[in-house]
Amino acid sequence: LMLLLILLIFSVSSQEIFDLSFFGSSRLIRGHHLFPNYFSPSSSFFSLPSKDEYAISYIHTHIGQINDVISDVSMDNMLIKSICSYSQEGETYYVVNTGSGEGRHEIALNLTMKELQESMKTHTESQVEVSHICSNGRTFDVVWHHAKNFVQHFIVEESPLKEVMNSSESMAREGYYPSTIQSFIAPSTPRALVIWRKGFGVKGRLYLSSISPVNREGHISVWRDDGFSWRNRTIPRSIRLGSFDLSALDWEVESEIRRQEVPSISISVQYSNQTLFERSYGYADLVKEIEATTSHRYRIASVSKTITAMLVTHLVNAGKISYGDRVFGPNGILSSLYRGPMNIYLRSITVQNLLEHSSGAWSHFMKLEFTKRELTNSQFLYWILASNQPTIPPGRVHIYSNIGYIFLGRVIEAVSGMTYETFARQSLFRPLNIEGAAIADRVPLSDEVNYYSHDNASPYLSWSPRRLDAAAGWTLKAGDIARVMSELNTHRNGKYRLMVVRGWTRWNYGRGVQIGNDGSIYHMGSMAGSESLAYSKGRLSIGLVANLRGTRENWLTPWMESVARRLSTRFQ
């Protein structure tokens, strides 16, 4: 591990502190970044050596000179790394730290906490990276970086120092490490401002040493390594069953793992309801280097929709509902969910419309399912019906909708008299001898992998599997997915025949399943932290899962589909 002294909270050894008089008239130093010593009665600065040979620190810069410094730095094709204010004799001055880098910087000075929070929200949504935040105990100075490289997810926390230190381990469990931290007294209590950044297999923790309440001597250190890469590593394999020559498959999967830096991939192939082979590659947990096995469970994202559609079909076959039943309105299945005003389009939505994504409402691109996190699930659905009623007649267009499938989960509960999860276990998983299937939660379940995402979305914080239960919430093994698809494909001309019917609004989507021209049926899944594929053709069924999503949705699923189609050709 590499020890990074990110920020000194109290005084440290004198060799690391420079008084203002040390600089004479030059007011700058090369090869170092300086930070104000807020506990010194005179102007002095902590010095951190920089690995950047172009690093320059400008000190004692007056507010009237800031724009000139920023302009000069930009003209030299450099970036501002941090700005920190301090006071001397009633005047405000700044330390400006610069260095090399790509992109452009954006500066905000003297923000209040409310302004900082609003700015954080705006920039996070725009995927602009926070480089550094500095506080003098009253206001905040922020440097943002607009870069070509994709921004990893980050969280800014300003709390009492003790709370920040205590949260280090819990944040590490969710894949976050402290990239910068600053402490200050406000007004008499030690507080800390920390940027938690999502690491791709980064090991990091806060360490507090030699604090004395009398002289305030001591410092905070951050232990962090350089992150995970498959370069020069052997990818571990876990193999269950199969006497076939799978060297070509191993090469293809491991090549993709290295190319995309995928932590793990698990695959299961069944033929005529019997397992041909199962293989897992990589690590279920990068930090602890826990090898992935065929017994590990993964979030399957939108493959959950196929499960939900099968459950609805069970109720249809039992005569408890029909595809043409209205869902909303006085006589709808979910009439008690919302009794307020509703337009004719909302009242006309049927079970079939929700299954086919033809309700005319709640497009996935609107991302409504990720908003209003403070609401309970029932409050959220009430808000959806009250504030987001359809503007297009149902049955006209295909609008892919997670929310439509969330409503189907509530339909299943209303008709069956059970929770969605219980009905799924009783009517589908138990008859197939699938054990351990569960709706995911923020805390990983037993035998569940950890999740990673290249994009600016946290697998644990950006969405709620419990809210999206019937749309994207299930965790299963790759073998469980293959078993579900074997069940569906075996009875595609029987009890599930109405699922495998091309929709009126989209030729390649039926009712909870995608339909290929070659007779294949499948569904893809992609959420922050995981991607999946459920596939079946002829007598062959395949489950493929990964604990990574790349810089966009469906980063790996096209590759997964190509692998499934080649396996289908080989083993038919």
Coordinates of C-alpha atoms in Angstrom, one line a residue:
L1 CA 0.0 0.0 0.0
M2 CA 1.1 3.5 -0.7
L3 CA 0.8 6.1 2.1
L4 CA -0.8 9.3 0.9
L5 CA -0.8 12.2 3.3
I6 CA -3.8 13.9 1.8
L7 CA -4.3 16.7 4.3
L8 CA -2.9 17.6 7.7
I9 CA -5.5 18.3 10.3
F10 CA -3.2 19.6 13.1
S11 CA 0.4 20.7 13.1
V12 CA 3.1 18.2 11.9
S13 CA 6.8 18.3 12.0
S14 CA 8.4 21.7 11.3
Q15 CA 10.2 20.4 8.2
E16 CA 6.7 20.3 6.5
I17 CA 5.6 23.8 7.4
F18 CA 6.7 27.0 5.6
D19 CA 6.2 30.5 7.0
L20 CA 5.2 33.3 4.6
S21 CA 8.6 35.0 5.1
F22 CA 10.3 31.9 3.7
F23 CA 9.1 32.7 0.2
G24 CA 10.3 36.3 0.1
S25 CA 8.9 38.2 -2.8
S26 CA 8.5 35.3 -5.2
R27 CA 5.2 34.1 -3.6
L28 CA 5.4 30.7 -5.4
I29 CA 7.1 27.4 -5.0
R30 CA 7.6 24.6 -7.6
G31 CA 7.3 20.9 -7.0
H32 CA 5.1 21.3 -4.0
H33 CA 1.4 22.0 -3.1
L34 CA 0.8 24.2 -0.1
F35 CA -2.2 24.3 2.2
P36 CA -2.9 27.0 4.9
N37 CA -2.2 26.2 8.5
Y38 CA -5.4 27.4 10.1
F39 CA -4.0 26.7 13.6
S40 CA -1.1 29.1 13.3
P41 CA -1.4 32.8 14.4
S42 CA 0.8 33.8 11.5
S43 CA 0.6 32.9 7.9
S44 CA 2.2 29.5 7.5
F45 CA 1.6 26.6 5.1
F46 CA 1.7 22.8 5.1
S47 CA 3.8 21.5 2.2
L48 CA 3.1 18.3 0.3
P49 CA 5.7 17.3 -2.3
S50 CA 4.1 16.7 -5.7
K51 CA 5.0 13.9 -8.2
D52 CA 4.0 16.3 -11.0
E53 CA 7.2 18.0 -12.2
Y54 CA 5.0 21.0 -13.4
A55 CA 3.4 21.5 -10.0
I56 CA 3.4 25.2 -8.8
S57 CA 1.8 26.7 -5.7
Y58 CA 1.0 30.4 -5.7
I59 CA 0.6 31.8 -2.2
H60 CA -0.7 35.0 -0.7
T61 CA -2.8 35.7 -3.7
H62 CA -5.3 38.5 -3.1
I63 CA -8.9 38.2 -4.4
G64 CA -8.2 40.8 -7.0
Q65 CA -5.4 38.7 -8.4
I66 CA -7.2 35.4 -8.6
N67 CA -8.6 36.0 -12.1
D68 CA -5.1 36.8 -13.4
V69 CA -3.7 33.7 -11.9
I70 CA -6.5 31.5 -13.3
S71 CA -6.0 33.1 -16.7
D72 CA -2.2 32.5 -16.7
V73 CA -2.6 28.9 -15.6
S74 CA -5.1 28.3 -18.5
M75 CA -2.8 30.0 -21.0
D76 CA 0.0 27.6 -20.0
N77 CA -2.4 24.6 -20.6
M78 CA -2.2 23.7 -16.9
L79 CA -5.0 22.9 -14.4
I80 CA -5.8 24.4 -11.1
K81 CA -5.8 21.5 -8.6
S82 CA -7.0 23.3 -5.5
I83 CA -7.7 26.8 -4.0
C84 CA -7.7 27.5 -0.3
S85 CA -8.5 30.8 1.4
Y86 CA -7.0 32.2 4.6
S87 CA -7.1 35.5 6.5
Q88 CA -4.3 37.8 7.5
E89 CA -4.9 41.1 9.3
G90 CA -8.5 41.1 8.2
E91 CA -7.7 40.5 4.5
T92 CA -8.6 37.3 2.6
Y93 CA -5.8 35.6 0.6
Y94 CA -5.6 32.4 -1.4
V95 CA -3.2 29.5 -2.0
V96 CA -3.6 28.3 -5.6
N97 CA -2.1 24.9 -6.5
T98 CA -1.6 24.0 -10.1
G99 CA -0.3 21.1 -12.2
S100 CA -0.5 19.3 -15.5
G101 CA -3.6 17.5 -16.7
E102 CA -6.2 17.3 -19.5
G103 CA -9.6 19.0 -19.7
R104 CA -10.5 22.3 -18.1
H105 CA -11.1 23.5 -14.5
E106 CA -14.0 25.3 -13.0
I107 CA -13.7 27.4 -9.8
A108 CA -16.2 28.4 -7.1
L109 CA -15.1 30.5 -4.1
N110 CA -16.6 31.3 -0.8
L111 CA -19.6 29.0 -1.0
T112 CA -21.9 28.4 1.9
M113 CA -22.7 24.9 2.8
K114 CA -26.1 25.2 1.1
E115 CA -24.4 26.5 -2.0
L116 CA -21.9 23.7 -1.9
Q117 CA -24.6 21.1 -1.7
E118 CA -26.5 22.6 -4.6
S119 CA -23.4 22.9 -6.7
M120 CA -22.5 19.2 -5.8
K121 CA -25.9 18.1 -7.0
T122 CA -25.6 20.0 -10.3
H123 CA -22.1 18.9 -11.1
T124 CA -22.7 15.3 -10.1
E125 CA -25.7 15.1 -12.4
S126 CA -23.5 16.5 -15.2
Q127 CA -20.7 14.0 -14.4
V128 CA -18.2 16.8 -13.6
E129 CA -15.5 15.6 -11.2
V130 CA -14.7 17.5 -8.0
S131 CA -11.0 17.8 -7.7
H132 CA -10.7 19.5 -4.3
I133 CA -12.7 21.2 -1.7
C134 CA -11.1 23.5 0.9
S135 CA -12.8 25.0 4.0
N136 CA -11.7 27.7 6.4
G137 CA -14.4 26.7 8.8
R138 CA -16.9 29.1 7.4
T139 CA -17.0 28.9 3.6
F140 CA -15.8 26.5 0.9
D141 CA -13.6 26.8 -2.1
V142 CA -14.2 24.2 -4.8
V143 CA -12.3 23.1 -7.9
W144 CA -14.1 21.0 -10.5
H145 CA -12.5 19.3 -13.5
H146 CA -14.2 18.7 -16.8
A147 CA -12.3 15.8 -18.4
K148 CA -12.6 13.4 -21.3
N149 CA -12.1 10.5 -19.0
F150 CA -15.3 9.2 -17.4
V151 CA -15.9 10.3 -13.9
Q152 CA -16.0 7.7 -11.1
H153 CA -18.8 8.1 -8.6
F154 CA -18.0 10.3 -5.6
I155 CA -19.7 11.5 -2.4
V156 CA -18.8 14.6 -0.4
E157 CA -19.4 14.4 3.3
E158 CA -19.0 17.2 5.9
S159 CA -19.5 15.9 9.4
P160 CA -18.0 15.8 12.9
L161 CA -14.5 14.3 12.6
K162 CA -15.4 11.3 14.8
E163 CA -18.3 10.4 12.5
V164 CA -16.1 10.7 9.4
M165 CA -13.5 8.4 11.0
N166 CA -16.2 5.9 12.0
S167 CA -17.7 5.8 8.5
S168 CA -14.4 4.8 6.9
E169 CA -14.9 1.1 7.2
S170 CA -18.6 1.2 6.1
M171 CA -17.7 3.2 3.1
A172 CA -14.9 0.8 2.2
R173 CA -17.4 -2.1 2.2
E174 CA -19.4 -0.2 -0.4
G175 CA -16.3 0.4 -2.6
Y176 CA -15.4 4.0 -1.6
Y177 CA -12.0 5.3 -0.5
P178 CA -11.2 8.7 0.9
S179 CA -9.4 10.7 -1.8
T180 CA -9.1 14.0 0.0
I181 CA -9.9 15.0 3.6
Q182 CA -9.6 18.3 5.4
S183 CA -10.4 19.0 9.1
F184 CA -11.2 22.3 10.7
I185 CA -12.7 23.7 13.9
A186 CA -16.3 25.0 13.5
P187 CA -16.9 26.7 15.9
S188 CA -15.3 24.6 18.6
T189 CA -15.8 21.1 17.4
P190 CA -13.4 19.2 15.1
R191 CA -15.1 18.6 11.8
A192 CA -14.0 17.0 8.5
L193 CA -14.7 17.5 4.9
V194 CA -14.0 14.3 2.9
I195 CA -14.4 13.3 -0.7
W196 CA -15.2 9.6 -0.9
R197 CA -14.4 8.3 -4.3
K198 CA -15.5 5.0 -5.8
G199 CA -12.4 2.8 -6.3
F200 CA -12.2 -0.1 -8.7
G201 CA -10.7 -2.6 -6.3
V202 CA -9.0 0.2 -4.4
K203 CA -8.1 -0.6 -0.8
G204 CA -8.2 2.5 1.4
R205 CA -8.9 3.6 5.0
L206 CA -8.5 6.6 7.2
Y207 CA -6.0 6.4 10.0
L208 CA -5.8 9.0 12.9
S209 CA -2.6 9.2 14.8
S210 CA -1.2 11.0 17.9
I211 CA -4.0 13.4 18.6
S212 CA -3.5 15.6 21.7
P213 CA -6.3 17.8 22.9
V214 CA -3.8 20.2 24.4
N215 CA -1.4 21.0 21.6
R216 CA -3.5 19.6 18.7
E217 CA -0.5 17.8 17.3
G218 CA -1.1 14.8 15.0
H219 CA -2.4 14.1 11.6
I220 CA -4.8 12.1 9.4
S221 CA -3.2 9.7 7.0
V222 CA -5.0 7.9 4.1
W223 CA -3.8 4.5 3.1
R224 CA -4.6 3.7 -0.5
D225 CA -3.3 1.5 -3.2
D226 CA -3.4 2.1 -6.9
G227 CA -6.5 0.1 -7.7
F228 CA -7.1 -3.2 -9.5
S229 CA -6.1 -4.4 -12.9
W230 CA -5.9 -7.8 -14.6
R231 CA -2.6 -6.8 -16.2
N232 CA 0.0 -9.5 -15.3
R233 CA -2.5 -11.5 -13.3
T234 CA -3.9 -14.9 -13.8
I235 CA -7.7 -15.0 -13.9
P236 CA -9.0 -17.6 -11.5
R237 CA -11.6 -20.1 -12.8
S238 CA -14.3 -22.1 -11.0
I239 CA -15.6 -25.1 -13.0
R240 CA -18.6 -27.3 -12.4
L241 CA -19.4 -30.2 -14.7
G242 CA -18.6 -30.4 -18.3
S243 CA -16.1 -32.7 -20.1
F244 CA -16.1 -30.6 -23.3
D245 CA -13.1 -28.8 -24.7
L246 CA -14.0 -25.3 -23.7
S247 CA -10.6 -23.7 -24.3
A248 CA -12.1 -21.4 -27.0
L249 CA -14.8 -20.2 -24.5
D250 CA -12.2 -19.7 -21.8
W251 CA -10.0 -17.6 -24.2
E252 CA -12.9 -15.5 -25.3
V253 CA -14.3 -14.8 -21.8
E254 CA -10.9 -14.1 -20.3
S255 CA -10.0 -11.8 -23.2
E256 CA -13.2 -9.8 -22.6
I257 CA -12.4 -9.7 -18.8
R258 CA -9.0 -8.2 -19.5
R259 CA -10.2 -5.8 -22.2
Q260 CA -13.0 -4.4 -20.1
E261 CA -11.4 -5.0 -16.7
V262 CA -14.5 -7.0 -15.6
P263 CA -14.2 -8.3 -12.0
S264 CA -16.1 -11.6 -12.7
I265 CA -18.3 -13.4 -15.3
S266 CA -20.3 -16.5 -14.6
I267 CA -21.9 -18.7 -17.2
S268 CA -24.3 -21.7 -17.1
V269 CA -25.4 -23.8 -20.1
Q270 CA -28.3 -26.3 -19.9
Y271 CA -29.5 -28.7 -22.6
S272 CA -33.0 -30.4 -22.2
N273 CA -33.2 -29.2 -18.6
Q274 CA -29.8 -30.8 -17.7
T275 CA -26.7 -28.8 -16.9
L276 CA -24.0 -29.2 -19.5
F277 CA -21.4 -27.1 -17.7
E278 CA -21.0 -24.0 -15.5
R279 CA -17.9 -21.8 -15.3
S280 CA -17.0 -18.7 -13.3
Y281 CA -14.1 -16.4 -13.9
G282 CA -12.4 -13.7 -11.8
Y283 CA -13.2 -12.3 -8.4
A284 CA -16.5 -11.8 -6.6
D285 CA -14.8 -9.2 -4.4
L286 CA -11.7 -7.3 -5.8
V287 CA -10.5 -5.9 -2.5
K288 CA -10.6 -9.2 -0.7
E289 CA -9.7 -11.1 -3.8
I290 CA -12.5 -13.7 -3.2
E291 CA -12.7 -15.9 -6.3
A292 CA -16.0 -16.1 -8.1
T293 CA -17.7 -19.5 -8.1
T294 CA -20.7 -20.9 -9.8
S295 CA -22.5 -20.7 -6.4
H296 CA -22.2 -16.9 -6.3
R297 CA -25.4 -14.8 -6.9
Y298 CA -25.6 -11.7 -9.0
R299 CA -28.1 -8.9 -9.5
I300 CA -29.8 -9.8 -12.8
A301 CA -31.3 -6.4 -13.5
S302 CA -34.0 -6.4 -16.2
V303 CA -33.9 -10.2 -16.6
S304 CA -36.2 -9.9 -13.6
K305 CA -38.9 -8.8 -16.1
T306 CA -39.0 -12.2 -17.6
I307 CA -39.6 -13.7 -14.2
T308 CA -42.4 -11.2 -13.5
A309 CA -44.1 -12.0 -16.8
M310 CA -44.0 -15.7 -16.0
L311 CA -45.6 -15.0 -12.7
V312 CA -48.4 -13.0 -14.3
T313 CA -48.9 -15.8 -16.8
H314 CA -49.4 -18.3 -13.9
L315 CA -52.2 -16.1 -12.6
V316 CA -53.7 -15.8 -16.1
N317 CA -53.6 -19.6 -16.5
A318 CA -55.2 -20.0 -13.1
G319 CA -58.1 -17.8 -14.3
K320 CA -57.5 -15.1 -11.6
I321 CA -56.8 -12.3 -14.1
S322 CA -56.7 -11.8 -17.9
Y323 CA -54.3 -9.9 -20.0
G324 CA -57.1 -7.5 -20.9
D325 CA -57.9 -6.5 -17.3
R326 CA -57.7 -2.8 -16.5
V327 CA -55.0 -2.0 -14.0
F328 CA -56.1 1.5 -12.8
G329 CA -59.3 3.3 -12.2
P330 CA -62.4 2.5 -10.0
N331 CA -62.7 -1.1 -11.5
G332 CA -58.9 -1.7 -12.0
I333 CA -56.9 -4.3 -10.2
L334 CA -55.0 -1.5 -8.4
S335 CA -58.0 0.7 -7.7
S336 CA -57.0 1.2 -4.1
L337 CA -53.5 2.5 -5.0
Y338 CA -54.7 5.8 -6.3
R339 CA -58.3 7.3 -6.2
G340 CA -57.4 10.8 -7.5
P341 CA -58.2 12.3 -10.9
M342 CA -56.9 10.3 -13.8
N343 CA -57.2 10.7 -17.6
I344 CA -58.7 8.3 -20.0
Y345 CA -55.3 6.9 -21.1
L346 CA -54.4 5.9 -17.5
R347 CA -57.8 4.3 -16.9
S348 CA -57.4 2.3 -20.2
I349 CA -54.0 0.7 -19.4
T350 CA -54.3 -3.2 -19.2
V351 CA -52.1 -5.9 -17.9
Q352 CA -51.0 -6.7 -21.5
N353 CA -49.9 -3.0 -22.0
L354 CA -47.6 -3.2 -19.0
L355 CA -46.2 -6.6 -20.1
E356 CA -45.5 -5.3 -23.7
H357 CA -44.3 -1.8 -22.6
S358 CA -47.2 -0.3 -24.6
S359 CA -48.8 1.7 -21.7
G360 CA -47.7 5.0 -23.4
A361 CA -46.1 6.2 -20.1
W362 CA -43.1 6.2 -17.8
S363 CA -40.3 5.9 -20.3
H364 CA -37.1 4.4 -19.0
F365 CA -35.3 7.4 -20.4
M366 CA -37.2 9.7 -17.9
K367 CA -35.4 7.8 -15.0
L368 CA -38.4 8.5 -12.8
E369 CA -37.7 5.3 -10.9
F370 CA -34.5 6.8 -9.5
T371 CA -36.2 9.9 -8.2
K372 CA -38.1 10.7 -5.0
R373 CA -35.9 8.4 -2.9
E374 CA -37.3 9.8 0.3
L375 CA -40.8 8.3 -0.5
T376 CA -41.9 4.8 0.5
N377 CA -42.7 2.5 -2.4
S378 CA -46.4 3.1 -2.1
Q379 CA -45.9 6.8 -1.8
F380 CA -43.7 6.8 -4.9
L381 CA -46.3 4.9 -7.0
Y382 CA -49.0 7.3 -5.8
W383 CA -46.8 10.2 -6.9
I384 CA -46.3 8.5 -10.3
L385 CA -50.0 8.2 -10.9
A386 CA -50.8 11.6 -9.6
S387 CA -48.1 13.5 -11.4
N388 CA -47.0 11.5 -14.4
Q389 CA -50.1 10.3 -16.3
P390 CA -49.7 9.1 -19.9
T391 CA -50.2 11.5 -22.8
I392 CA -50.3 8.7 -25.4
P393 CA -53.1 6.2 -25.8
P394 CA -52.0 2.7 -24.6
G395 CA -51.3 0.2 -27.3
R396 CA -49.9 2.7 -29.8
V397 CA -46.1 2.8 -29.2
H398 CA -43.4 0.7 -27.4
I399 CA -42.0 2.7 -24.5
Y400 CA -39.7 0.6 -22.4
S401 CA -40.7 1.1 -18.8
N402 CA -39.3 -0.1 -15.5
I403 CA -42.2 1.5 -13.7
G404 CA -44.7 -0.5 -15.7
Y405 CA -43.2 -3.7 -14.3
I406 CA -43.1 -2.3 -10.8
F407 CA -46.9 -1.9 -11.2
L408 CA -47.0 -5.6 -12.4
G409 CA -45.4 -6.6 -9.1
R410 CA -48.2 -4.9 -7.3
V411 CA -50.8 -6.6 -9.6
I412 CA -49.3 -9.9 -8.6
E413 CA -49.6 -9.0 -4.9
A414 CA -53.1 -7.8 -5.2
V415 CA -54.3 -10.9 -7.0
S416 CA -52.3 -13.6 -5.2
G417 CA -52.7 -12.2 -1.7
M418 CA -48.9 -12.7 -1.1
T419 CA -45.9 -10.5 -1.4
Y420 CA -44.3 -10.5 -4.8
E421 CA -41.2 -12.2 -3.5
T422 CA -43.2 -14.9 -1.7
F423 CA -45.4 -15.7 -4.7
A424 CA -42.3 -16.0 -7.0
R425 CA -40.7 -18.4 -4.6
Q426 CA -43.8 -20.5 -4.2
S427 CA -45.0 -20.7 -7.8
L428 CA -41.8 -20.6 -9.8
F429 CA -38.5 -21.0 -7.9
R430 CA -39.6 -23.9 -5.5
P431 CA -40.9 -26.1 -8.3
L432 CA -37.6 -25.6 -10.2
N433 CA -35.5 -26.3 -7.1
I434 CA -34.0 -22.9 -7.1
E435 CA -32.9 -21.9 -3.6
G436 CA -31.7 -18.6 -2.3
A437 CA -33.3 -16.4 -5.0
A438 CA -34.0 -13.0 -3.4
I439 CA -34.6 -9.4 -4.1
A440 CA -31.4 -7.5 -3.7
D441 CA -30.7 -4.9 -1.0
R442 CA -28.1 -2.3 -0.3
V443 CA -26.2 -4.7 1.9
P444 CA -25.0 -7.8 -0.1
L445 CA -26.8 -11.0 0.7
S446 CA -25.0 -14.2 1.5
D447 CA -23.0 -15.7 -1.4
E448 CA -23.6 -12.5 -3.4
V449 CA -20.8 -10.8 -5.3
N450 CA -19.7 -7.2 -4.9
Y451 CA -20.6 -4.8 -7.7
Y452 CA -18.5 -2.3 -9.7
S453 CA -19.3 0.4 -12.2
H454 CA -17.1 2.5 -14.5
D455 CA -19.8 5.2 -14.8
N456 CA -20.9 7.9 -12.3
A457 CA -23.5 5.6 -10.6
S458 CA -23.1 3.7 -7.4
P459 CA -24.3 0.1 -7.4
Y460 CA -25.3 0.6 -3.8
L461 CA -26.6 4.2 -3.7
S462 CA -27.9 5.2 -7.0
W463 CA -30.9 2.9 -7.2
S464 CA -33.1 0.7 -4.9
P465 CA -33.6 -2.9 -5.9
R466 CA -36.5 -3.0 -3.4
R467 CA -38.3 -0.3 -5.3
L468 CA -37.5 -2.0 -8.7
D469 CA -38.3 -5.5 -7.4
A470 CA -40.4 -6.8 -10.2
A471 CA -38.5 -4.8 -12.9
A472 CA -34.9 -5.3 -11.9
G473 CA -34.5 -6.5 -8.4
W474 CA -33.7 -10.2 -8.4
T475 CA -30.4 -11.9 -7.4
L476 CA -29.7 -15.3 -9.0
K477 CA -26.9 -17.6 -9.9
A478 CA -26.1 -18.0 -13.6
G479 CA -27.4 -21.6 -13.2
D480 CA -30.7 -20.3 -11.8
I481 CA -31.2 -18.1 -14.9
A482 CA -30.5 -21.0 -17.2
R483 CA -33.0 -23.1 -15.3
V484 CA -35.7 -20.4 -15.6
M485 CA -35.1 -20.1 -19.3
S486 CA -35.3 -23.9 -19.7
E487 CA -38.7 -23.9 -18.0
L488 CA -39.9 -21.1 -20.3
N489 CA -38.6 -22.6 -23.4
T490 CA -39.9 -26.1 -22.6
H491 CA -43.4 -24.8 -22.3
R492 CA -43.3 -22.0 -24.8
N493 CA -46.0 -23.7 -26.8
G494 CA -48.0 -24.6 -23.7
K495 CA -48.5 -22.6 -20.5
Y496 CA -46.2 -19.8 -21.6
R497 CA -47.4 -19.5 -25.2
L498 CA -48.9 -16.1 -24.7
M499 CA -45.6 -14.7 -23.5
V500 CA -43.8 -15.7 -26.7
V501 CA -46.1 -13.6 -29.0
R502 CA -44.7 -10.7 -30.8
G503 CA -46.2 -7.4 -29.6
W504 CA -48.2 -5.0 -31.7
T505 CA -45.9 -2.1 -31.0
R506 CA -42.5 -3.8 -31.3
W507 CA -41.7 -6.9 -33.5
N508 CA -38.9 -8.3 -31.3
Y509 CA -40.6 -8.0 -27.9
G510 CA -43.3 -10.2 -26.6
R511 CA -44.6 -10.1 -23.0
G512 CA -41.6 -10.0 -20.8
V513 CA -39.2 -11.6 -23.3
Q514 CA -37.3 -10.6 -26.5
I515 CA -37.9 -12.7 -29.5
G516 CA -35.2 -13.4 -32.2
N517 CA -35.8 -14.1 -35.9
D518 CA -34.0 -17.4 -35.4
G519 CA -36.5 -18.7 -32.8
S520 CA -34.4 -17.7 -29.8
I521 CA -36.0 -16.0 -26.8
Y522 CA -33.9 -13.9 -24.4
H523 CA -33.8 -10.8 -22.2
M524 CA -30.9 -8.5 -21.3
G525 CA -30.3 -6.8 -18.0
S526 CA -28.1 -3.7 -17.2
M527 CA -28.0 -1.7 -14.0
A528 CA -25.3 0.1 -12.1
G529 CA -22.9 -2.6 -11.1
S530 CA -24.1 -5.6 -13.0
E531 CA -25.2 -6.9 -16.4
S532 CA -26.9 -10.2 -17.4
L533 CA -28.4 -12.3 -20.2
A534 CA -31.0 -15.0 -20.1
Y535 CA -31.1 -16.9 -23.4
S536 CA -32.8 -19.9 -24.9
K537 CA -32.9 -21.5 -28.3
G538 CA -34.1 -25.0 -29.2
R539 CA -33.2 -27.2 -26.2
L540 CA -30.3 -25.0 -25.1
S541 CA -30.7 -22.4 -22.3
I542 CA -27.9 -20.1 -21.0
G543 CA -27.4 -17.7 -18.1
L544 CA -24.7 -15.1 -18.2
V545 CA -23.9 -12.6 -15.4
A546 CA -21.2 -10.1 -14.6
N547 CA -20.6 -7.8 -11.6
L548 CA -19.7 -4.8 -13.7
R549 CA -21.4 -2.2 -15.8
G550 CA -19.2 -0.1 -18.0
T551 CA -19.6 3.6 -19.0
R552 CA -23.1 3.1 -20.3
E553 CA -26.0 0.8 -20.1
N554 CA -25.7 -2.6 -21.9
W555 CA -21.9 -2.3 -22.0
L556 CA -21.4 -6.1 -22.0
T557 CA -24.8 -7.5 -23.1
P558 CA -24.1 -7.4 -26.8
W559 CA -20.9 -9.4 -26.2
M560 CA -22.9 -11.8 -23.9
E561 CA -25.5 -12.3 -26.7
S562 CA -22.8 -13.1 -29.3
V563 CA -21.3 -15.7 -26.9
A564 CA -24.7 -17.3 -26.3
R565 CA -25.5 -17.5 -30.0
R566 CA -22.2 -19.2 -30.7
L567 CA -22.7 -21.7 -27.9
S568 CA -26.2 -22.4 -29.2
T569 CA -24.8 -23.2 -32.6
R570 CA -22.2 -25.5 -31.1
F571 CA -24.4 -27.5 -28.8
Q572 CA -27.7 -27.9 -30.7

